[in-house]
N, C-alpha and C. Protein backbone atom coordinates (compact mmCIF):
# COMPACT_ATOMS: atom_id res chain seq x y z
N UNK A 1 105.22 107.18 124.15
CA UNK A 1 104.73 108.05 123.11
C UNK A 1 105.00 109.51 123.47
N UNK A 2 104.83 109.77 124.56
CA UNK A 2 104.85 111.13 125.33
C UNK A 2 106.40 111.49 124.88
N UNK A 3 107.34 110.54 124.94
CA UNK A 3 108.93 111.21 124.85
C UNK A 3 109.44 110.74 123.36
N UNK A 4 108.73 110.92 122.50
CA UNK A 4 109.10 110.62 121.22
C UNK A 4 109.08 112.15 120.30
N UNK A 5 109.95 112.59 119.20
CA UNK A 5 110.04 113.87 119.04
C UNK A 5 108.75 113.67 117.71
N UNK A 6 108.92 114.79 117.47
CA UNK A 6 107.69 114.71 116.15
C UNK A 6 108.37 114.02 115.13
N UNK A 7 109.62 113.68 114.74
CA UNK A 7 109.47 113.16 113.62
C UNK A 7 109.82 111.70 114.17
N UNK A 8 109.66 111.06 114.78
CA UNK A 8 109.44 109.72 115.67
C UNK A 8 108.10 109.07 115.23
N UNK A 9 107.24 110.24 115.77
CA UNK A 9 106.05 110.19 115.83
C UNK A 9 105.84 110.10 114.16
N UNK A 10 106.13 111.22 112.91
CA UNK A 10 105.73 110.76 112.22
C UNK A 10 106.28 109.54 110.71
N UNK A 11 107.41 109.06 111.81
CA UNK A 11 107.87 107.83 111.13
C UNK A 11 106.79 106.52 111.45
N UNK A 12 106.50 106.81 113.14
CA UNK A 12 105.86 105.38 113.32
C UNK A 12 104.41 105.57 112.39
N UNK A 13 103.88 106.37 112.21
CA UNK A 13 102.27 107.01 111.82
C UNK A 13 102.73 106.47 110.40
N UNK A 14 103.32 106.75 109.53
CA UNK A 14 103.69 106.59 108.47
C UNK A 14 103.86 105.03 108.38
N UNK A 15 104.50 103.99 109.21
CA UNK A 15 104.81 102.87 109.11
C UNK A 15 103.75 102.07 109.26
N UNK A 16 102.92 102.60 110.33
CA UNK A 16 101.00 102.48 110.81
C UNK A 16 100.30 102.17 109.61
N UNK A 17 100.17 103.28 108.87
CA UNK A 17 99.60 103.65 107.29
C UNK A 17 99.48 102.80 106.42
N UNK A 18 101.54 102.71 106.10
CA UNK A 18 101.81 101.67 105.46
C UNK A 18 101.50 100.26 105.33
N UNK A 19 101.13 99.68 106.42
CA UNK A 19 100.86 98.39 107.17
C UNK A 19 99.07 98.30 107.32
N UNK A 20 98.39 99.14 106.76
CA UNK A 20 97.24 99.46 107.12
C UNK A 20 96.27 98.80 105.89
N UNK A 21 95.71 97.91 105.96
CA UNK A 21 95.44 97.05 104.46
C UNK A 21 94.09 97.85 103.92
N UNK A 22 93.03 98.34 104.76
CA UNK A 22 92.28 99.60 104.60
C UNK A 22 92.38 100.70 103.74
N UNK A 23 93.96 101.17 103.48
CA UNK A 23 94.40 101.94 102.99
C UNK A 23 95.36 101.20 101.81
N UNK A 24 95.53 100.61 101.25
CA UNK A 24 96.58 99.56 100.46
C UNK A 24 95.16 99.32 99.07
N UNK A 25 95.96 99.91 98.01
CA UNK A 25 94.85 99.71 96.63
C UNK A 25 94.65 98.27 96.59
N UNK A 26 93.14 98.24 96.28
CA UNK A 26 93.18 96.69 96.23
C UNK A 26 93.66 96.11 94.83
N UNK A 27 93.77 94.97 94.63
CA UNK A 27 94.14 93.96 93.41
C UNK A 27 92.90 94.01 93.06
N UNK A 28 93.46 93.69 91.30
CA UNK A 28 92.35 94.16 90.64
C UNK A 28 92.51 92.96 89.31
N UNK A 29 93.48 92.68 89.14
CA UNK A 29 94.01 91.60 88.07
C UNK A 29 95.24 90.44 88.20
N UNK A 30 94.90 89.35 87.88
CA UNK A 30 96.03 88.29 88.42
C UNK A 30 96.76 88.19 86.21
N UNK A 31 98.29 88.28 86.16
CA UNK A 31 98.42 87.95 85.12
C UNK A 31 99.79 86.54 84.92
N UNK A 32 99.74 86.34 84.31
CA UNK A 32 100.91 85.22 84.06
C UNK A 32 101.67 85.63 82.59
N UNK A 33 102.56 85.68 83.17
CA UNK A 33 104.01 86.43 82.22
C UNK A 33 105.48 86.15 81.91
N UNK A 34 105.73 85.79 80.96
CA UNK A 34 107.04 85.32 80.60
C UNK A 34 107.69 86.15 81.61
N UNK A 35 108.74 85.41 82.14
CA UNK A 35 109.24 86.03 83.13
C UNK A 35 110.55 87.02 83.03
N UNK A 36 110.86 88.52 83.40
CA UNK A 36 111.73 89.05 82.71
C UNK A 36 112.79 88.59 83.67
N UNK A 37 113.37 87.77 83.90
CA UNK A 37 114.35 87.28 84.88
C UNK A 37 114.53 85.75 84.59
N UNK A 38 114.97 85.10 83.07
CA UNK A 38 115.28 84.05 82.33
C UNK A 38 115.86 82.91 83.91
N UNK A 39 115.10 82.00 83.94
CA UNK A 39 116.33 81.32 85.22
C UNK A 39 115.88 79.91 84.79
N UNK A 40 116.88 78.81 85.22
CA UNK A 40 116.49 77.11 85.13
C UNK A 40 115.04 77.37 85.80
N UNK A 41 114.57 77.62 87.01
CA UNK A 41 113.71 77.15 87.68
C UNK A 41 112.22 77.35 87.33
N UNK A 42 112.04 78.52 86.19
CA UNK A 42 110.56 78.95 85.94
C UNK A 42 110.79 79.78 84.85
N UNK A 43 109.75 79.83 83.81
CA UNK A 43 109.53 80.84 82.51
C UNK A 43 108.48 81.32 82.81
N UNK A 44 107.51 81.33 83.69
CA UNK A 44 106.52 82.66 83.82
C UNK A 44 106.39 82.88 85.28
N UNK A 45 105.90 83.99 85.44
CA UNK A 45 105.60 84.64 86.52
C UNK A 45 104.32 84.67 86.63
N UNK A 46 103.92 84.53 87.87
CA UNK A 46 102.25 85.20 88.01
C UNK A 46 102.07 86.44 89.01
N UNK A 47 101.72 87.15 88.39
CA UNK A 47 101.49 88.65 89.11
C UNK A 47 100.52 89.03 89.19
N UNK A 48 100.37 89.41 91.08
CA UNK A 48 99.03 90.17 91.06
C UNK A 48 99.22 91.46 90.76
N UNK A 49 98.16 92.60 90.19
CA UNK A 49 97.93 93.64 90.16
C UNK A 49 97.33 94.13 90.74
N UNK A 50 97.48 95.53 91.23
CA UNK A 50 96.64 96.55 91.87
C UNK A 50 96.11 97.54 91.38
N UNK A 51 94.88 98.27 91.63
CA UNK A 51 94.35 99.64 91.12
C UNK A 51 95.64 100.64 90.57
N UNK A 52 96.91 100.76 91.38
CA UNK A 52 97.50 101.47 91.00
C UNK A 52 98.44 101.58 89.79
N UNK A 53 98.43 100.00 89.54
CA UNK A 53 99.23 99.66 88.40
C UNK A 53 100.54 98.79 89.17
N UNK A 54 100.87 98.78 90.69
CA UNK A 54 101.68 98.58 91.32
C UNK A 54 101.45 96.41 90.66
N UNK A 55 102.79 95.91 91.24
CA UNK A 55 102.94 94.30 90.42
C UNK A 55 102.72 93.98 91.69
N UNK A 56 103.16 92.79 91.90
CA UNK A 56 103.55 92.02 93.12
C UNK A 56 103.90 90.47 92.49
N UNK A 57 105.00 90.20 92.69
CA UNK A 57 105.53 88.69 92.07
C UNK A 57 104.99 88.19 92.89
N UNK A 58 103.86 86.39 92.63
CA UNK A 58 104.10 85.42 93.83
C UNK A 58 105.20 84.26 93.60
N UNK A 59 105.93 84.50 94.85
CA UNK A 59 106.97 83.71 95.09
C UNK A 59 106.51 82.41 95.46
N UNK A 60 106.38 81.45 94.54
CA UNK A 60 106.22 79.90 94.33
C UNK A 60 107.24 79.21 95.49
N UNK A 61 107.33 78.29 95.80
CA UNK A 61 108.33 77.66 96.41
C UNK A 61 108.72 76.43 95.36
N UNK A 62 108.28 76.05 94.25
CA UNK A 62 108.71 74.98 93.77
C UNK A 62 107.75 74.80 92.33
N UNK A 63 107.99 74.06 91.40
CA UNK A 63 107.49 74.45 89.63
C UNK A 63 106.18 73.71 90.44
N UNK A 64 105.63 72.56 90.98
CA UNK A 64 104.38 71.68 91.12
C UNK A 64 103.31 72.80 91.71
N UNK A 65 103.76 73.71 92.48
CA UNK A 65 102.70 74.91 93.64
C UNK A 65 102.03 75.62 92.27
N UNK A 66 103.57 76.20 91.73
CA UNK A 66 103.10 76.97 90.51
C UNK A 66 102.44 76.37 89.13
N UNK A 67 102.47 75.24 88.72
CA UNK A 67 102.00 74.71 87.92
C UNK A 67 100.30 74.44 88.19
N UNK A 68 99.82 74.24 89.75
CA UNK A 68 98.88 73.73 89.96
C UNK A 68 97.78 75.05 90.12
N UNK A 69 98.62 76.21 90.52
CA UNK A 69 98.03 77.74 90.16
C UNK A 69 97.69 78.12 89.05
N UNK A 70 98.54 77.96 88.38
CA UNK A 70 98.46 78.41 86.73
C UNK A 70 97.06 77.11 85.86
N UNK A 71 97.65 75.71 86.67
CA UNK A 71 96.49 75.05 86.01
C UNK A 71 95.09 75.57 86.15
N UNK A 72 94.73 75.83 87.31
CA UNK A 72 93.45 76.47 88.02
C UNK A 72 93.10 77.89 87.31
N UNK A 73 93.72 78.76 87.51
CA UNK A 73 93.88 79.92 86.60
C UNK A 73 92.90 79.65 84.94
N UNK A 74 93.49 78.48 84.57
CA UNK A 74 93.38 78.30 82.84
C UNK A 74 92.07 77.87 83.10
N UNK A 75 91.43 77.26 84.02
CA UNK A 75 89.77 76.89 84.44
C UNK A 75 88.72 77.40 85.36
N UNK A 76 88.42 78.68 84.57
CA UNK A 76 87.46 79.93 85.15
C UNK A 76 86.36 79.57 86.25
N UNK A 77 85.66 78.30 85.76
CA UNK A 77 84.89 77.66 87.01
C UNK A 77 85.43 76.83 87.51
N UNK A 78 86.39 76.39 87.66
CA UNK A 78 86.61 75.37 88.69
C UNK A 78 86.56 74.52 87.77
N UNK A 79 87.35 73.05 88.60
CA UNK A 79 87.51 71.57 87.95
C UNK A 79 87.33 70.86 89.32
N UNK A 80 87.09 69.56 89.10
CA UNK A 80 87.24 68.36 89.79
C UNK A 80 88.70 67.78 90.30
N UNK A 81 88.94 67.81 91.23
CA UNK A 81 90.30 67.36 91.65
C UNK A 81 90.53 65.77 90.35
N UNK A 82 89.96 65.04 90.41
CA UNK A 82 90.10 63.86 89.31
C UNK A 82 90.18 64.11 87.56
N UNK A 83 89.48 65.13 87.62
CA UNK A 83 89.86 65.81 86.01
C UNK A 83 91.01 65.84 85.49
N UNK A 84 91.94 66.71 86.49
CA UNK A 84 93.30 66.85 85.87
C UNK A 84 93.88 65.41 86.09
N UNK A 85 93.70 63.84 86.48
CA UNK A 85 94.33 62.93 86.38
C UNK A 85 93.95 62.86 85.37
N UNK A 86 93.09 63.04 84.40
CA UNK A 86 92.30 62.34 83.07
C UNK A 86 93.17 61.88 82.37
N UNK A 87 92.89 60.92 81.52
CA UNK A 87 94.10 60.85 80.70
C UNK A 87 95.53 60.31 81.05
N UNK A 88 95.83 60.04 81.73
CA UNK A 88 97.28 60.39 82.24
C UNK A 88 98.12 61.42 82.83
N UNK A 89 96.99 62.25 82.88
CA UNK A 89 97.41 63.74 83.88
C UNK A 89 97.90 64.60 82.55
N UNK A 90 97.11 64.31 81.29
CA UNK A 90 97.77 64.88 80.10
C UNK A 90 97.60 66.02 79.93
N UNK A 91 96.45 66.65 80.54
CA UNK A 91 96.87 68.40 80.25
C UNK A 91 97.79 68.56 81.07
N UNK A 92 97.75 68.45 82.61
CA UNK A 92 99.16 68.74 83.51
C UNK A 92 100.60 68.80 82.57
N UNK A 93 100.55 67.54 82.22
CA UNK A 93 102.08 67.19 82.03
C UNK A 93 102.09 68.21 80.26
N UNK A 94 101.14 68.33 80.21
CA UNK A 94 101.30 69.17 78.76
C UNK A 94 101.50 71.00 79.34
N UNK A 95 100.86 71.18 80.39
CA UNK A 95 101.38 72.29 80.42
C UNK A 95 102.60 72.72 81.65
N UNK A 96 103.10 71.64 81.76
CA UNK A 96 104.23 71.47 83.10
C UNK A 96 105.63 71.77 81.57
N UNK A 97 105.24 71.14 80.38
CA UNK A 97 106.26 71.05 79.52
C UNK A 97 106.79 72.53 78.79
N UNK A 98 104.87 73.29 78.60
CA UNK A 98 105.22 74.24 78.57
C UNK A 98 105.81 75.72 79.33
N UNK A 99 105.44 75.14 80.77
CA UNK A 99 105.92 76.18 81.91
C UNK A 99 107.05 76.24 82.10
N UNK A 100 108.08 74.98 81.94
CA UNK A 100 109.21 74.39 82.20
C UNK A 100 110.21 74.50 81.23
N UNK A 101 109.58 73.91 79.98
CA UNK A 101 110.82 73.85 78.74
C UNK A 101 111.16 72.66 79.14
N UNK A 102 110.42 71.74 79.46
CA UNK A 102 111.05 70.48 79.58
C UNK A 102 110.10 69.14 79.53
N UNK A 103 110.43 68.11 79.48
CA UNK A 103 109.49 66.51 79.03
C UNK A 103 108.92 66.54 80.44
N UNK A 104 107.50 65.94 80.39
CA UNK A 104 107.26 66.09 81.67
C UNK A 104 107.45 64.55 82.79
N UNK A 105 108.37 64.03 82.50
CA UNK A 105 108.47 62.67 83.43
C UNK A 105 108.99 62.67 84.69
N UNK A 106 109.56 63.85 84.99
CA UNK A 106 109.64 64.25 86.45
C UNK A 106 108.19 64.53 87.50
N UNK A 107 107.15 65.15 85.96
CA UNK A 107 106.25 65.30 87.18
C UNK A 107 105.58 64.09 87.42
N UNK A 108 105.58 63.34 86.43
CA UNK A 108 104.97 61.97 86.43
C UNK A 108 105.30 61.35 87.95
N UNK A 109 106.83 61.42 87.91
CA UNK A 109 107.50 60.70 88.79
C UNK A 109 106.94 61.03 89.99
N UNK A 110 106.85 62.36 90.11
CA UNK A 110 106.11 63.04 91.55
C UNK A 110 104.94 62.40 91.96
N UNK A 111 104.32 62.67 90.92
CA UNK A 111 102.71 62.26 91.01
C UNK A 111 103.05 60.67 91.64
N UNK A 112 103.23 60.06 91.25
CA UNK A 112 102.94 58.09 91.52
C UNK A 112 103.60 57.83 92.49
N UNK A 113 105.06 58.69 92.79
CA UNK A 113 105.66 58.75 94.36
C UNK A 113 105.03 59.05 95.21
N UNK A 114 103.93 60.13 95.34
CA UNK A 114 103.00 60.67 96.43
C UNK A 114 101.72 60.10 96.54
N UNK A 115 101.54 59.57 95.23
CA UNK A 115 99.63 59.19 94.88
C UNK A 115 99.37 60.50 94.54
N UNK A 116 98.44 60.74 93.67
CA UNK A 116 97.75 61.84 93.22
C UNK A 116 97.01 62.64 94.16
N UNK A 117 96.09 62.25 95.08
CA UNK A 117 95.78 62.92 95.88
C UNK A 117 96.00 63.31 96.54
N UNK A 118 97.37 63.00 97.39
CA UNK A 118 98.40 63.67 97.89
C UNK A 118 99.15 64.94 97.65
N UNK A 119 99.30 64.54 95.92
CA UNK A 119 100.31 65.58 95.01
C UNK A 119 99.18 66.94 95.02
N UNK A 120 97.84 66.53 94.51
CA UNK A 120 97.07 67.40 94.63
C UNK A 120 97.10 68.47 95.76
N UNK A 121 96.65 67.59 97.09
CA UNK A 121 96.56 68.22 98.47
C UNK A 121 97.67 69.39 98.87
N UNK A 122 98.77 68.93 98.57
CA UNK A 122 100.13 69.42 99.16
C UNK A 122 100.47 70.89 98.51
N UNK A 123 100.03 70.32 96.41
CA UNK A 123 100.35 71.79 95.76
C UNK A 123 99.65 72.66 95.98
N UNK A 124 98.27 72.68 96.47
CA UNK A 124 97.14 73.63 96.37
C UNK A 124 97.32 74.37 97.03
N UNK A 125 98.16 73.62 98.70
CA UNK A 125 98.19 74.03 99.92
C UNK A 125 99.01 74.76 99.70
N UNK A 126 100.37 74.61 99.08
CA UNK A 126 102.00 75.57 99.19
C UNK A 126 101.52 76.57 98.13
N UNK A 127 100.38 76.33 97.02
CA UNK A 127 100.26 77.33 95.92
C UNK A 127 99.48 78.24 97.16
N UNK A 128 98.29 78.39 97.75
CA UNK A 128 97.14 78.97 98.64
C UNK A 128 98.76 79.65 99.45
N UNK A 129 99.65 79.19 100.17
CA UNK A 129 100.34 80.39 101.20
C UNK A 129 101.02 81.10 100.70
N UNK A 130 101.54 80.74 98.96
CA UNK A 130 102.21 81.88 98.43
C UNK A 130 102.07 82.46 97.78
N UNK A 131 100.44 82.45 97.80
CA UNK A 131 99.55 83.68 96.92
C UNK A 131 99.22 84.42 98.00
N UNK A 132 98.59 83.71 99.45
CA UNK A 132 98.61 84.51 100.69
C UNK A 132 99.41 85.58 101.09
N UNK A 133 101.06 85.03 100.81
CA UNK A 133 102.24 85.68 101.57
C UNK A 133 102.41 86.58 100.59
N UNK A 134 101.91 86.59 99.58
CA UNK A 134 102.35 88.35 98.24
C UNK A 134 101.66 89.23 98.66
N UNK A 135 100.91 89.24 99.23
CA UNK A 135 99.75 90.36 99.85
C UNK A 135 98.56 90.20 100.82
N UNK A 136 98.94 91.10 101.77
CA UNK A 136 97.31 91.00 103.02
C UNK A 136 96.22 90.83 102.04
N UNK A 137 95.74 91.30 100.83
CA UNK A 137 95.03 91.55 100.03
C UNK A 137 94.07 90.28 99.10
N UNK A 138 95.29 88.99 99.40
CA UNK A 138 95.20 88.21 97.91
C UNK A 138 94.67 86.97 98.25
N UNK A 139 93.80 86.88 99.54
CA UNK A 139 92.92 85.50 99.81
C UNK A 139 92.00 85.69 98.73
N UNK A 140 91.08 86.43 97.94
CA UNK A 140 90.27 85.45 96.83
C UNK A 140 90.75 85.22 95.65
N UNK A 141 92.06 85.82 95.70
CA UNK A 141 93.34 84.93 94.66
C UNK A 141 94.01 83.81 95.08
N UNK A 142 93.47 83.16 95.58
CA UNK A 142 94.11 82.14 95.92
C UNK A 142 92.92 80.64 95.94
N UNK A 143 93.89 79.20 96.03
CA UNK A 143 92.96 78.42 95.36
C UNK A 143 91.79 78.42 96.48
N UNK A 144 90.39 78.19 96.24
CA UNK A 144 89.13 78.10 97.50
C UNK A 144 89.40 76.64 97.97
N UNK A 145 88.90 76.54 99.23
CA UNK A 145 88.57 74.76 99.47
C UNK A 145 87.78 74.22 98.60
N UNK A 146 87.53 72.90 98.33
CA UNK A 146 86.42 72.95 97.69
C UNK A 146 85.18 72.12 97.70
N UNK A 147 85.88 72.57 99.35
CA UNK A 147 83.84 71.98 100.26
C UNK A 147 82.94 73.25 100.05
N UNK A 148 83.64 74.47 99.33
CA UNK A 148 82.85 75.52 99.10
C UNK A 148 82.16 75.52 97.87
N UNK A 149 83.06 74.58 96.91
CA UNK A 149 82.15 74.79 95.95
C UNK A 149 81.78 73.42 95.25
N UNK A 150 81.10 72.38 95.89
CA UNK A 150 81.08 71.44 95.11
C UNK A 150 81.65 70.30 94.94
N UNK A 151 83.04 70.38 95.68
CA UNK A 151 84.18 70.03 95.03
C UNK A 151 84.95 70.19 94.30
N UNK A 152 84.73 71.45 93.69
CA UNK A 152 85.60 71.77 92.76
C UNK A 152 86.94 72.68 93.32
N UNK A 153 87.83 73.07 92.71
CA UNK A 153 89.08 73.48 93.04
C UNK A 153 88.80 74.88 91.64
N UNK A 154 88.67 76.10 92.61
CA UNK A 154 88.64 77.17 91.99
C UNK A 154 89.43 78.54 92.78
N UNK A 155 89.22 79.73 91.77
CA UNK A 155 89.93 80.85 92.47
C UNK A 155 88.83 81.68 92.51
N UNK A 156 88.35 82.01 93.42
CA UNK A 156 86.93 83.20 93.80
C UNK A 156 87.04 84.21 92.76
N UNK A 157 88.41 84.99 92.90
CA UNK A 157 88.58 86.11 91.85
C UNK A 157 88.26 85.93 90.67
N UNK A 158 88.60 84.29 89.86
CA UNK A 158 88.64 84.18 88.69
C UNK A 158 87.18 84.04 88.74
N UNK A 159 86.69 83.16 89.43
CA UNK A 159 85.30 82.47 89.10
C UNK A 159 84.22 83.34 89.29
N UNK A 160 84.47 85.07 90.04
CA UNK A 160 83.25 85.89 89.77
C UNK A 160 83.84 86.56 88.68
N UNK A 161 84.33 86.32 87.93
CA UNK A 161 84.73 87.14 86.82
C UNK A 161 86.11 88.11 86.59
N UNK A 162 86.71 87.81 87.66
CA UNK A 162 87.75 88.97 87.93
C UNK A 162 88.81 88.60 86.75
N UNK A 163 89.68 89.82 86.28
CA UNK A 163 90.40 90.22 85.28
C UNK A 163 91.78 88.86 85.52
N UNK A 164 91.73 88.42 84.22
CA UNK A 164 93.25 87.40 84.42
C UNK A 164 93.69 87.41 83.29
N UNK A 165 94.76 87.54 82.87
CA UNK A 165 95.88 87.75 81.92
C UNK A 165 96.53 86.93 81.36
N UNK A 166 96.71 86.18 80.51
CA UNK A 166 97.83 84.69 80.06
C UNK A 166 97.99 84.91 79.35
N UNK A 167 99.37 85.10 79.16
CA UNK A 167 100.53 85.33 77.90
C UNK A 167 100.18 84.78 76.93
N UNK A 168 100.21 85.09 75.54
CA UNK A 168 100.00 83.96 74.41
C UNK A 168 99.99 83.06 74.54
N UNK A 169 101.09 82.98 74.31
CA UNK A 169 101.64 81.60 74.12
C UNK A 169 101.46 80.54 75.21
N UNK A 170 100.42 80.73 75.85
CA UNK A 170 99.85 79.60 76.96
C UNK A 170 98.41 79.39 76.70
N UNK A 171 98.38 80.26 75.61
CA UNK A 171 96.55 80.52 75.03
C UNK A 171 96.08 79.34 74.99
N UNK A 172 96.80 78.25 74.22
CA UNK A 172 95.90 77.01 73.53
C UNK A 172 95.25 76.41 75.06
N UNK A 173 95.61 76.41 76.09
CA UNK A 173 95.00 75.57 77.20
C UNK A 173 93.55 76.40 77.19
């Protein structure tokens, strides 16, 4: 430190700062948004927001992480891991069709290849690290365990009330 010139010094201080989550506006709103970047793999985005107005894309690893976020999202208190089988997994696959633009028998296929509780376990888990990995900030955006609440499968942010956003056209869920 001693042989570093001043502007050394105030690159690392600056990089310090930057990296400093203390100082980093917190998130303030999670939204889901047609995505301005048309691709095969996804039609919405989910973005956290910050006080500043600043975005932050979370980078999904695959449509099932993101589908199982967005499902959770659409249910302010929480659900029952067995709920979304109801039916035939018919809201899922009803809104996998609309996230996708496509029939949902792929996810079907997923689901009965893994067992459901599996499919469950796995998306919650890959959805929870890549809401983690968008920001130091975004653990009560992300899904809770849900030996915390009951059993249910919720998002802290959503479920004390925090601000969430869904595009129209995803309204009817």
């Amino acid at each position: 430190m001693n042989k570093m010139t001043a502007e050394e010094m105030r690159q690392r201080l600056a990089e310090y700062m930057e990296s400093d989550v203390s100082l980093m506006p917190r998130l303030v709103a999670v939204e889901v948004r047609l995505s301005s970047e048309p691709s095969a793999r996804h039609r919405y985005d989910v973005v956290l927001i910050d006080e500043d107005g600043g975005e932050t894309i979370v980078k999904f690893r695959d449509r099932c992480s993101r589908l199982v976020y967005i499902y959770t999202l659409l249910h302010p208190q929480g659900y029952q891991r067995r709920a979304a089988a109801s039916n035939n997994y018919h809201e899922l696959r009803q809104l996998f069709s609309q996230l996708y633009f496509t029939d949902s028998d792929a996810l079907v296929r997923t689901i009965e290849s893994t067992g459901y509780d599996q499919f469950i376990s796995q998306y919650v888990a890959q959805s929870r690290k890549a809401v983690r990995q968008s920001s130091p900030l975004a653990s009560p955006f992300a899904i809770d365990y849900p030996q915390s609440h009951c059993g249910k499968l919720l998002i802290p942010f959503v479920a004390q009330g925090g601000t969430v956003i869904i595009d129209p056209s995803l309204s009817k869920h």
